C-alpha positions as CSV (number, residue, x, y, z in Angstrom):
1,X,23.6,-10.7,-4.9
2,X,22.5,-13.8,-7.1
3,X,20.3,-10.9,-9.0
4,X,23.2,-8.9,-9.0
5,X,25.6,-10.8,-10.7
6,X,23.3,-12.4,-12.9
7,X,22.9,-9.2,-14.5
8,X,26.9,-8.5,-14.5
9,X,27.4,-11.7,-16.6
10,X,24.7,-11.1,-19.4
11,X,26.1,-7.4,-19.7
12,X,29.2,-9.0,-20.2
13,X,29.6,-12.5,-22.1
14,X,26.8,-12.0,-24.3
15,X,27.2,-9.8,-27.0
16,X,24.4,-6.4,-28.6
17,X,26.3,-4.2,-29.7
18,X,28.9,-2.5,-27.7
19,X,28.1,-5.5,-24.6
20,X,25.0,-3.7,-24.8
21,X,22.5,-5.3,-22.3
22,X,18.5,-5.5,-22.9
23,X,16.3,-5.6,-19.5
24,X,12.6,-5.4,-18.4
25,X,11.8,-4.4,-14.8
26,X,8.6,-4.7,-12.8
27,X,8.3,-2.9,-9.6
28,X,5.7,-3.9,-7.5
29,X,6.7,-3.4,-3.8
30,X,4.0,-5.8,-1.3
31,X,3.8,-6.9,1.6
32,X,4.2,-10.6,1.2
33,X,7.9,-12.1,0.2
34,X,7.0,-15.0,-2.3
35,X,10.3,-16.7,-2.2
36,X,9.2,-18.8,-5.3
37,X,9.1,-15.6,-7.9
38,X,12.5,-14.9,-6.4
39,X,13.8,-18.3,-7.4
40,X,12.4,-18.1,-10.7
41,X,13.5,-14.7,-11.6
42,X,16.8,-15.6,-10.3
43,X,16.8,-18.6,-13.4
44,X,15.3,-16.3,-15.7
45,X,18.2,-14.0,-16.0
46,X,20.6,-16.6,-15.9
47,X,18.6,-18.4,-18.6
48,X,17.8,-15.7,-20.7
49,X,21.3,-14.4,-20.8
50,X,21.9,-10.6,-22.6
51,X,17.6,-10.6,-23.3
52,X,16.5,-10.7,-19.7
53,X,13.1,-9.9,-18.5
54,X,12.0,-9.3,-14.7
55,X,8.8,-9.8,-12.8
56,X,9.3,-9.5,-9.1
57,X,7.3,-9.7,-6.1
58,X,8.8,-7.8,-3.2
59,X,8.1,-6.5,0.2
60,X,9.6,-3.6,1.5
61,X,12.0,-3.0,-1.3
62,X,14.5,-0.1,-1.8
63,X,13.6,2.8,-3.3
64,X,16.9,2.6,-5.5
65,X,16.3,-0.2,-8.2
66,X,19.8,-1.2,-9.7
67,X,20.2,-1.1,-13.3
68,X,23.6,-2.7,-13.1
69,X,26.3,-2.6,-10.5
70,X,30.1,-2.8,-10.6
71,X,30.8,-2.3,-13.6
72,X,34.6,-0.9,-13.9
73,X,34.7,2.5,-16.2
74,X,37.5,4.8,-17.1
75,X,38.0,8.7,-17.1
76,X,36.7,9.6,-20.6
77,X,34.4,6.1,-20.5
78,X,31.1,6.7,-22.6
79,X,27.6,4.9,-21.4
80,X,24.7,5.3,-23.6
81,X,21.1,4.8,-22.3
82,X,18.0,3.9,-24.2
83,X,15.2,3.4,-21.6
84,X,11.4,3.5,-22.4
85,X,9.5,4.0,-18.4
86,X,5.7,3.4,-18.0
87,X,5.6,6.2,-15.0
88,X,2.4,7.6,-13.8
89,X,5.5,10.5,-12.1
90,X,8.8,11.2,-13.3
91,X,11.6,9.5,-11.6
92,X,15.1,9.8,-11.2
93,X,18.0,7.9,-13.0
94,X,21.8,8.0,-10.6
95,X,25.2,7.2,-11.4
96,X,26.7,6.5,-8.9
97,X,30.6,5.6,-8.3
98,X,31.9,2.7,-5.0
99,X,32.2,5.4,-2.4
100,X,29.3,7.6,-3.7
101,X,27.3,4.4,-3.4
102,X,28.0,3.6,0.1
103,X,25.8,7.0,1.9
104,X,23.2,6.3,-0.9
105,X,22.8,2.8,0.3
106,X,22.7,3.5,3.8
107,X,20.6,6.5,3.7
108,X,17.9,4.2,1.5
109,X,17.7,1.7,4.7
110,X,17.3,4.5,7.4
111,X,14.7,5.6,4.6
112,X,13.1,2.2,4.5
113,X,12.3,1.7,8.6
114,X,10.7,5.5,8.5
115,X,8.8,4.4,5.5
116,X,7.2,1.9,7.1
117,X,6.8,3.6,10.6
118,X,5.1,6.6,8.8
119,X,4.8,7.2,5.1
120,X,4.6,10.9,5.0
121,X,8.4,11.0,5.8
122,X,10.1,13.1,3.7
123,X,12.8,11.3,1.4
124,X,16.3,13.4,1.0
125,X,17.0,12.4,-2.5
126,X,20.3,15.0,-2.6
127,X,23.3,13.2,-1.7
128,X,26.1,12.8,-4.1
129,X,26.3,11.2,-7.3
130,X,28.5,11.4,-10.5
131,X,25.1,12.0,-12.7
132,X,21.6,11.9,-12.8
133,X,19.0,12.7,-14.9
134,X,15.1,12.5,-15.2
135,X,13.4,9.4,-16.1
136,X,9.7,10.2,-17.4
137,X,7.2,8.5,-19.3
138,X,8.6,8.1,-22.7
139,X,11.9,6.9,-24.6
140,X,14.8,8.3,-23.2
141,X,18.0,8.1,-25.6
142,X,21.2,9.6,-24.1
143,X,24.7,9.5,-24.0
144,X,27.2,10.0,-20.7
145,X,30.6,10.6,-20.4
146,X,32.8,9.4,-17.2
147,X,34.5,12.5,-16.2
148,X,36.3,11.4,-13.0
149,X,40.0,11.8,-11.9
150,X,40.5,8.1,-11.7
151,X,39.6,4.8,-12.7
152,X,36.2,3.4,-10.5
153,X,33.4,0.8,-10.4
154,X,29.9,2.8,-10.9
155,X,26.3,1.9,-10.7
156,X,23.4,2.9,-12.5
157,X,20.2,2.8,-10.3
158,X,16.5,4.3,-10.5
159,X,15.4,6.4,-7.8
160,X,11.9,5.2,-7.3
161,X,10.6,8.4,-4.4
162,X,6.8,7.9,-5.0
163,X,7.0,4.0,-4.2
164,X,5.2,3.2,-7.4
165,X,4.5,0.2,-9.6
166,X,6.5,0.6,-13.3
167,X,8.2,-0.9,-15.9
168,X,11.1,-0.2,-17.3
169,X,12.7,-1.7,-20.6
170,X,15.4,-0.6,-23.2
171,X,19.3,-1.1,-23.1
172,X,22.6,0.4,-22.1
173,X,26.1,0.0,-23.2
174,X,29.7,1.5,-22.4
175,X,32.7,2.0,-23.6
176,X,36.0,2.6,-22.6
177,X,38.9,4.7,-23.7
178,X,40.8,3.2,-26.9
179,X,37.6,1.2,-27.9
180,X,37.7,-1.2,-25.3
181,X,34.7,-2.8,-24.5
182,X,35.1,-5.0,-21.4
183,X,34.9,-3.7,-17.4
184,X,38.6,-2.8,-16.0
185,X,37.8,-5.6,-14.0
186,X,38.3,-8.5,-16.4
187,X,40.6,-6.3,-19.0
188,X,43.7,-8.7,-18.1
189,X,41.0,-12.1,-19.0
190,X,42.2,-12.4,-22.3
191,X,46.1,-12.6,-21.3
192,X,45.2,-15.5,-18.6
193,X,43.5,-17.6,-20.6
194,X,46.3,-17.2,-23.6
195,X,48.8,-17.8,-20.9
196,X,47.4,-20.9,-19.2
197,X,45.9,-22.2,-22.9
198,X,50.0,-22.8,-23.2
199,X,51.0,-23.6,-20.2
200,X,48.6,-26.3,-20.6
201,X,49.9,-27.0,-23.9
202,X,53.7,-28.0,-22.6
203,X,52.4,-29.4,-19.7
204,X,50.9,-31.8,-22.4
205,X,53.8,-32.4,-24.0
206,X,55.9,-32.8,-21.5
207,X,53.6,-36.2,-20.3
208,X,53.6,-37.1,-24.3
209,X,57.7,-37.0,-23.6
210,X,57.3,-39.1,-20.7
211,X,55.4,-41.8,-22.1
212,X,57.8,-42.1,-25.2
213,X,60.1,-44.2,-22.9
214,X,58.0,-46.0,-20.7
215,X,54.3,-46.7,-22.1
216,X,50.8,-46.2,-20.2
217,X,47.5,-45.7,-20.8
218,X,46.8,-43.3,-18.2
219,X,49.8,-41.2,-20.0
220,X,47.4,-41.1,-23.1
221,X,44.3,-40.5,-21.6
222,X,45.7,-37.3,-19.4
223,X,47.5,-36.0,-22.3
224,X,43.8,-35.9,-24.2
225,X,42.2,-34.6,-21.1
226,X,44.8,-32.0,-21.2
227,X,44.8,-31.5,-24.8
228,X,41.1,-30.8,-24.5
229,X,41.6,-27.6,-21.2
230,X,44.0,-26.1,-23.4
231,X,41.5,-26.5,-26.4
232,X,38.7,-24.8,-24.4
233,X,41.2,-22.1,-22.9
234,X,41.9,-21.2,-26.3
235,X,38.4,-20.9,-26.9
236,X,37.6,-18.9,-24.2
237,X,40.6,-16.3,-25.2
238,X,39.2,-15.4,-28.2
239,X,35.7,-15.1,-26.7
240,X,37.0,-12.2,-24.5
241,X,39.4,-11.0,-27.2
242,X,36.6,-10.7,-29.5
243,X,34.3,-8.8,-26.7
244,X,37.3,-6.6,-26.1
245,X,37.9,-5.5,-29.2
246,X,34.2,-5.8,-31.0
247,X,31.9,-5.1,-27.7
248,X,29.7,-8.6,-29.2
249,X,30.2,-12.3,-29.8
250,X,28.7,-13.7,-33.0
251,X,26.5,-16.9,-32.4
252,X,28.7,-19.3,-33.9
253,X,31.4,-18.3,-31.3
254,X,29.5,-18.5,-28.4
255,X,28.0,-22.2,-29.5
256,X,31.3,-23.1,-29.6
257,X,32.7,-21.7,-26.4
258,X,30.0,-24.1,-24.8
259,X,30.4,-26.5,-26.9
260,X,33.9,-27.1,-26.0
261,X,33.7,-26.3,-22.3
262,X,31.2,-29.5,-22.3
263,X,34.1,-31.8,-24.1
264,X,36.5,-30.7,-21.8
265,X,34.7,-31.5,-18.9
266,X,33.4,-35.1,-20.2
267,X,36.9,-35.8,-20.6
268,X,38.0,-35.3,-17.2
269,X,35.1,-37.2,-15.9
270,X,36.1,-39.9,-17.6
271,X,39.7,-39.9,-16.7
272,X,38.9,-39.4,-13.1
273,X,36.5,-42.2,-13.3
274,X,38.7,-45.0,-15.1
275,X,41.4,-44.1,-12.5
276,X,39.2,-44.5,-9.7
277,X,37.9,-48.4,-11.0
278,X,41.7,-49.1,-10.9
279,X,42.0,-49.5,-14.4
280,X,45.9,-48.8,-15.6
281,X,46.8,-49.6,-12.3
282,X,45.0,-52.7,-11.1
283,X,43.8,-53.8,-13.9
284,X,44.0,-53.4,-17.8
285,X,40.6,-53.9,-19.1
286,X,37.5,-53.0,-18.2
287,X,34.0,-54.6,-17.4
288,X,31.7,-55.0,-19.8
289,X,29.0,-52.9,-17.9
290,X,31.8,-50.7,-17.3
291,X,32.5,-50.1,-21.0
292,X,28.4,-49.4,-21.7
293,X,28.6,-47.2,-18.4
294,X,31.6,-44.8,-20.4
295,X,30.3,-45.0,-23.7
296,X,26.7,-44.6,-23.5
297,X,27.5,-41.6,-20.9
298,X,29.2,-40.1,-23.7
299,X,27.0,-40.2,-26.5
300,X,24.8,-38.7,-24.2
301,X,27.0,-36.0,-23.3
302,X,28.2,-35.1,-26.7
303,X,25.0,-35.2,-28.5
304,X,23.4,-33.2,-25.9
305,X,26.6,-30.7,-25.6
306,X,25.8,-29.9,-29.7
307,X,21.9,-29.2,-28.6
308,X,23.2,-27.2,-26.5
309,X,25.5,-25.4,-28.5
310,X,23.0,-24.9,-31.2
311,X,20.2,-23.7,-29.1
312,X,23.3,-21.0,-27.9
313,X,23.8,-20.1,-30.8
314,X,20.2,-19.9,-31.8
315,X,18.9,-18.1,-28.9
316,X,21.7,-15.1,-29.2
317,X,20.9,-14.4,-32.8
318,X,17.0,-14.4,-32.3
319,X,15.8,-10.7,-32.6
320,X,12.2,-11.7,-31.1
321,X,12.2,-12.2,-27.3
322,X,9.6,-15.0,-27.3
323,X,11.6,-16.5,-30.7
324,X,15.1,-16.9,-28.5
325,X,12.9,-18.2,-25.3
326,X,12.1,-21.3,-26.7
327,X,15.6,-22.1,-27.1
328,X,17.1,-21.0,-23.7
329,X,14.5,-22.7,-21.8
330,X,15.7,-26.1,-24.1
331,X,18.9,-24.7,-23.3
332,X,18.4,-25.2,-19.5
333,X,16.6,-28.1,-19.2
334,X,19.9,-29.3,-21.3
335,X,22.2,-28.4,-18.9
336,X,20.2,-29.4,-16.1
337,X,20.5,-33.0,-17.5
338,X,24.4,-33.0,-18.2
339,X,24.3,-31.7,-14.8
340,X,22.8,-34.8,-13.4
341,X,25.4,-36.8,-15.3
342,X,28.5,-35.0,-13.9
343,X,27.1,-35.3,-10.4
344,X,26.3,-39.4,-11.2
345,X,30.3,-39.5,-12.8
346,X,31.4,-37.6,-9.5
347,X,29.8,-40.1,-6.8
348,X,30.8,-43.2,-8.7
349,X,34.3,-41.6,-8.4
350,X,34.2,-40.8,-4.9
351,X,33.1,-44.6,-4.3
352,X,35.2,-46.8,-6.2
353,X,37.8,-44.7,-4.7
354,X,37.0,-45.2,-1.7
355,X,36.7,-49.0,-2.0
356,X,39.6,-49.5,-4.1
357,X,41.9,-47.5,-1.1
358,X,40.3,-49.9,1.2
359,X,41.0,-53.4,-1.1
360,X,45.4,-52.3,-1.8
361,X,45.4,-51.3,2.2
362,X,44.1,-55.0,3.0
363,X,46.1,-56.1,0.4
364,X,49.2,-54.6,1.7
365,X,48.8,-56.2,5.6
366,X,48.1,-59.1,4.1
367,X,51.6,-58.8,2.2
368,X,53.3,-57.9,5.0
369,X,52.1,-60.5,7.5
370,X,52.3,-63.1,5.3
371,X,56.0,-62.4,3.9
372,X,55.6,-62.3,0.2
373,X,58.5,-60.8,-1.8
374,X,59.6,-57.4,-1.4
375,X,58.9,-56.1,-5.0
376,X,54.9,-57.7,-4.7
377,X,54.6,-55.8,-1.3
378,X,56.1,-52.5,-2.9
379,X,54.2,-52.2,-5.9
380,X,51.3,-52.7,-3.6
381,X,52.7,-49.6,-1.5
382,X,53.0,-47.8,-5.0
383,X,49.4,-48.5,-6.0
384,X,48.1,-47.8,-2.5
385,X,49.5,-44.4,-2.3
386,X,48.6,-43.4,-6.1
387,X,44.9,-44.1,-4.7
388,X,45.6,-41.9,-1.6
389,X,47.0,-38.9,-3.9
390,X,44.2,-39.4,-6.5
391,X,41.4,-38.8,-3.4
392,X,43.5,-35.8,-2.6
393,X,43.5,-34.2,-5.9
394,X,39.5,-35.4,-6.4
395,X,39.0,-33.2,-3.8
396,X,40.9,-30.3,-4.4
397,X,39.1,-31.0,-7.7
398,X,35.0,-30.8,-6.5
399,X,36.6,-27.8,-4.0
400,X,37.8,-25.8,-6.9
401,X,34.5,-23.5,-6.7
402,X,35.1,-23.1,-2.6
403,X,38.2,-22.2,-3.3
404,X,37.7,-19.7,-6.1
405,X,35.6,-18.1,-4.0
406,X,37.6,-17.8,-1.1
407,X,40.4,-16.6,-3.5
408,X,38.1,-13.9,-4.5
409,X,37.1,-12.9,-1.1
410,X,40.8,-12.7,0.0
411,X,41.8,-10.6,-2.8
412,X,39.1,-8.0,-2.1
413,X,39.8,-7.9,1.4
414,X,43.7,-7.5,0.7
415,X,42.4,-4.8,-1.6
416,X,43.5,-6.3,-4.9
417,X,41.5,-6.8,-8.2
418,X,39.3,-9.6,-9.4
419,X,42.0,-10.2,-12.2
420,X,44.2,-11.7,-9.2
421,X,42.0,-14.3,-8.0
422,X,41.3,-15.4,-11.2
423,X,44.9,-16.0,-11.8
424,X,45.5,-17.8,-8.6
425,X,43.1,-20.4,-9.5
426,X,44.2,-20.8,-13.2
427,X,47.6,-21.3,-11.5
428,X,45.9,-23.8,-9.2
429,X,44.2,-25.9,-12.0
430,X,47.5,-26.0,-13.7
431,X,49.0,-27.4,-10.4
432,X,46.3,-30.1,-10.0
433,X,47.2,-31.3,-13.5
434,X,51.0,-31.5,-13.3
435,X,50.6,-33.6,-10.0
436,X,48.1,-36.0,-11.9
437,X,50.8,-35.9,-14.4
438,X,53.8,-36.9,-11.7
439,X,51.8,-39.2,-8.8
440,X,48.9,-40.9,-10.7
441,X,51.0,-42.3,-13.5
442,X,51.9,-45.4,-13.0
443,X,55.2,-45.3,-15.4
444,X,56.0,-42.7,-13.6
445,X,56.5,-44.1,-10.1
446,X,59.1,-46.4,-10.9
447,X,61.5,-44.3,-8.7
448,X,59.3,-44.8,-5.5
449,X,58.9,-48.6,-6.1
450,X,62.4,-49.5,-6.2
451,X,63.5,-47.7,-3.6
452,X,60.3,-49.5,-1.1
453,X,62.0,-52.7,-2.6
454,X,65.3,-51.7,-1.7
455,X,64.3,-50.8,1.9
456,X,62.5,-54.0,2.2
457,X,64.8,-56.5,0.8
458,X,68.0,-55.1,2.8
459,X,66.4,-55.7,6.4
460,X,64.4,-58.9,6.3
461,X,65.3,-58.9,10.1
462,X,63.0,-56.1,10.7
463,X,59.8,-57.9,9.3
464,X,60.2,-60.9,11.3
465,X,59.9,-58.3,14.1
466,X,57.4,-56.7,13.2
467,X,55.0,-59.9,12.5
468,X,54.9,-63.6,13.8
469,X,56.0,-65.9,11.4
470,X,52.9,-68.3,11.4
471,X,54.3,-71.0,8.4
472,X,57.4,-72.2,6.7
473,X,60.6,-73.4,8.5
474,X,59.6,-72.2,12.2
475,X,59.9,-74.7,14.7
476,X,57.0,-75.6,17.4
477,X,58.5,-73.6,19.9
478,X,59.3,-70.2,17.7
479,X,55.6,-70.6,16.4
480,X,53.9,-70.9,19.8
481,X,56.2,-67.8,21.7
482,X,55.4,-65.8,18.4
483,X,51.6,-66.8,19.1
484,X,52.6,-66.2,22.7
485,X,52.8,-62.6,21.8
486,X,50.5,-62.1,19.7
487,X,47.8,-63.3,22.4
488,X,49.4,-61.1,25.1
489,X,49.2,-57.9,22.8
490,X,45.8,-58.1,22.3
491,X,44.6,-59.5,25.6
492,X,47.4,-58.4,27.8
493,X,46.0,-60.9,30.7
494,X,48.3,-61.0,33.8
495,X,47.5,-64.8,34.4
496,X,49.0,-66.0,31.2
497,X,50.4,-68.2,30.6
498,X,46.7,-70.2,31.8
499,X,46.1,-73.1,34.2
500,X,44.6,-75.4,32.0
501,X,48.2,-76.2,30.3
502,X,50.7,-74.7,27.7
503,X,48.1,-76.6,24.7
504,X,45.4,-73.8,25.8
């Protein structure tokens, strides 16, 4: 699946011609699975992006190869092949459509126990498919037109019958009626990201508006956060408006779709992570070591983020495979460094959240049993349940992916399209912002702490319930029944009051 999809995104976000899509397959079917070529073909086409190569060692592998797989074609699409084969035999190339694939795929693993019980078993290679065509030892240049009824996800696969080592390189493109040049799938991508980009955009706003009247640093720091999705949402727009409409990205677009996904996502580290040291809300300046912590985090981030954007850029404009591998295995080792930094950003998050929920709930018993004023004890209530609804979004934050996926799952299983799931969590991001926006404010939680302080100052009767009053104007005999109490709630001895005297 990982191979799979791999292979789905380079034909897709990474731009030859027409989202044209360069491969190199080795077949060499063994006996021994060597789970570490697996791994490391796995972050080879990830790495390598549109210019993928293949070496795999596998045992007992299907006889159909996939060349790629769910990709969404129209009647009247056009797919063009260039394919050179090193075959000893000619072999056969299949198109194949969702429900043609299904009998194909299940006849290949009945196939694939009677290989191995007996190889002499006799392979029927004549079940349906929308096209094929022969695959011999030399370039193959040819052009194929989707003549279907209706709209359909297809697959192009090799049909390896003889079980034979080969390689196959070359590239493939399609396009689909009125010169569009992504998969049905993600047609509708560049409409969400135009419409979120602007939601985002008055969602912005709207906190500006609400710190025009009642000042806080946290309003300026989430209206850059913000500022900075809708930034990258833009960018991301015209990256699939440009692939719908041109089939190919030019370099200096796609540095700067990374380039900007990278700010985005330093910025909401560091928002998340001055929230969660209490700053804006227990405190209005930071540690010194605190301040190195964000700043030299940052530098790091952004001059690493504009590596990484040039060695994009770089490595998609390289004609020479071996020229643009250079760059995309800097490329990797880049993000696998930034990657370390987000996960160090996220657990000093989690932490300080953690304690800092743990410090305003003592805090707040303390208040309470020792009967300070009503608007000390309700700010302390305000704080203490910002902190509770900042842990709530942090995790619906680092869930996102779970999420996404499950959105995607439950979309295919209610038979919808990918488009839908995609929306739903746009929609949910958008959410997660607008309640940072109205609970982890502080300016804007003036409503919830005078109406605490209203409901503790106009029943003071009700606290001296609740707690013993161990101080101030009580007289020896209110103190010792309210320690009276006290002892027999938590001991709840039948004998009390004890025989050694009312002083015990």
């Amino acid at each position: 699946v990982l191979l799979t999809r791999a292979a789905q995104a380079r034909s897709l976000l990474r731009g030859a011609p027409k989202c044209s899509a360069c491969f190199s397959v080795r077949f060499k079917p063994r006996r021994v699975l060597n789970m570490r070529t697996v791994v490391l073909a796995t972050v080879c086409l990830v790495a390598r992006g549109l210019f993928g190569s293949v070496d795999l060692d596998v045992d007992k592998t299907s006889f159909l190869w996939p060349v790629f797989q769910e990709i969404g074609l129209a009647p009247g699409a056009t797919l063009t092949l260039n394919l050179s084969a090193k075959l000893t035999t000619c072999t056969t190339l299949l198109l194949l459509s969702s429900d043609e694939l299904g009998p194909w795929t299940k006849d290949s693993q009945d196939v694939l126990v009677a290989w191995t019980q007996n190889p002499d078993t006799v392979i029927n290679t004549y079940s349906n498919s929308r096209w094929r065509a022969s695959l011999c030892a030399n370039e193959t240049m040819m052009d194929v037109s989707i003549d279907a009824p209706v709209s359909d996800t297809y697959a192009l696969v090799v049909l390896n019958v003889d079980r034979e080592t080969f390689s196959l390189q070359g590239w493939f493109s399609y396009v689909n009626p009125n010169g569009e040049h992504l998969p049905l799938q993600f047609v509708n991508w560049p409409i969400l990201c135009w419409l979120e980009s602007w939601g985002m955009v008055c969602l912005a706003v709207i906190t500006l508006g609400i710190s025009l009247w009642r000042r806080s640093a946290f309003h300026a720091l989430l209206f850059l956060c913000m500022s900075c999705r809708a930034s990258d949402l833009f960018l991301q727009w015209n990256k699939y408006e440009t692939l719908s409409h041109e089939g190919q990205l030019s370099p200096t677009t796609s540095g700067e779709v990374l380039l900007g996904d990278n700010i985005y996502q330093l910025a909401e580290m560091v928002m998340l992570f001055l929230f969660s040291i209490g700053w804006g809300v227990l405190r209005t300046r930071l540690r010194e070591n605190e301040r190195h912590f964000i700043v030299m985090a940052c530098i790091f981030d952004i001059v690493f983020s504009m590596i990484a954007a040039r060695d994009q850029a770089k490595s998609q404009g390289m004609e020479a495979m071996g020229a643009s591998d250079l760059y995309l295995m800097e490329l990797m080792s880049i993000k696998a460094s930034l990657g370390v930094l987000w996960c160090m950003f996220t657990v000093a998050t989690y932490f300080a959240t953690i304690l800092n929920r743990g410090t305003l709930t003592a805090n707040v018993e303390q208040s309470l049993f020792l009967h300070e004023s009503a608007r000390e004890t309700a700010d302390l209530y305000a704080k203490r349940n910002a902190f509770v609804n900042f842990q709530t979004l942090f995790f619906a934050i680092i869930l996102m992916p779970i999420i996404t996926q499950l959105s995607e799952v439950a979309v295919w299983f209610l038979g919808g399209q990918e488009w839908m799931a995609s929306a739903l969590c746009r929609i949910a991001w958008w959410c997660i912002y607008a309640l940072l926006a109205l609970l982890l404010v502080p300016g804007c939680a003036g409503a919830d702490v005078s109406q605490l302080a209203r409901a503790v100052e106009g029943d003071p009767a009700a606290d001296a319930e609740e707690e013993p009053v161990l101080h101030g104007t009580a007289t020896p005999g209110q103190e010792f029944e309210n320690l009276n109490s006290v002892y027999v709630e938590l001991r709840d001895d039948s004998r009390w009051p004890p025989d050694e005297g009312p002083n015990e």
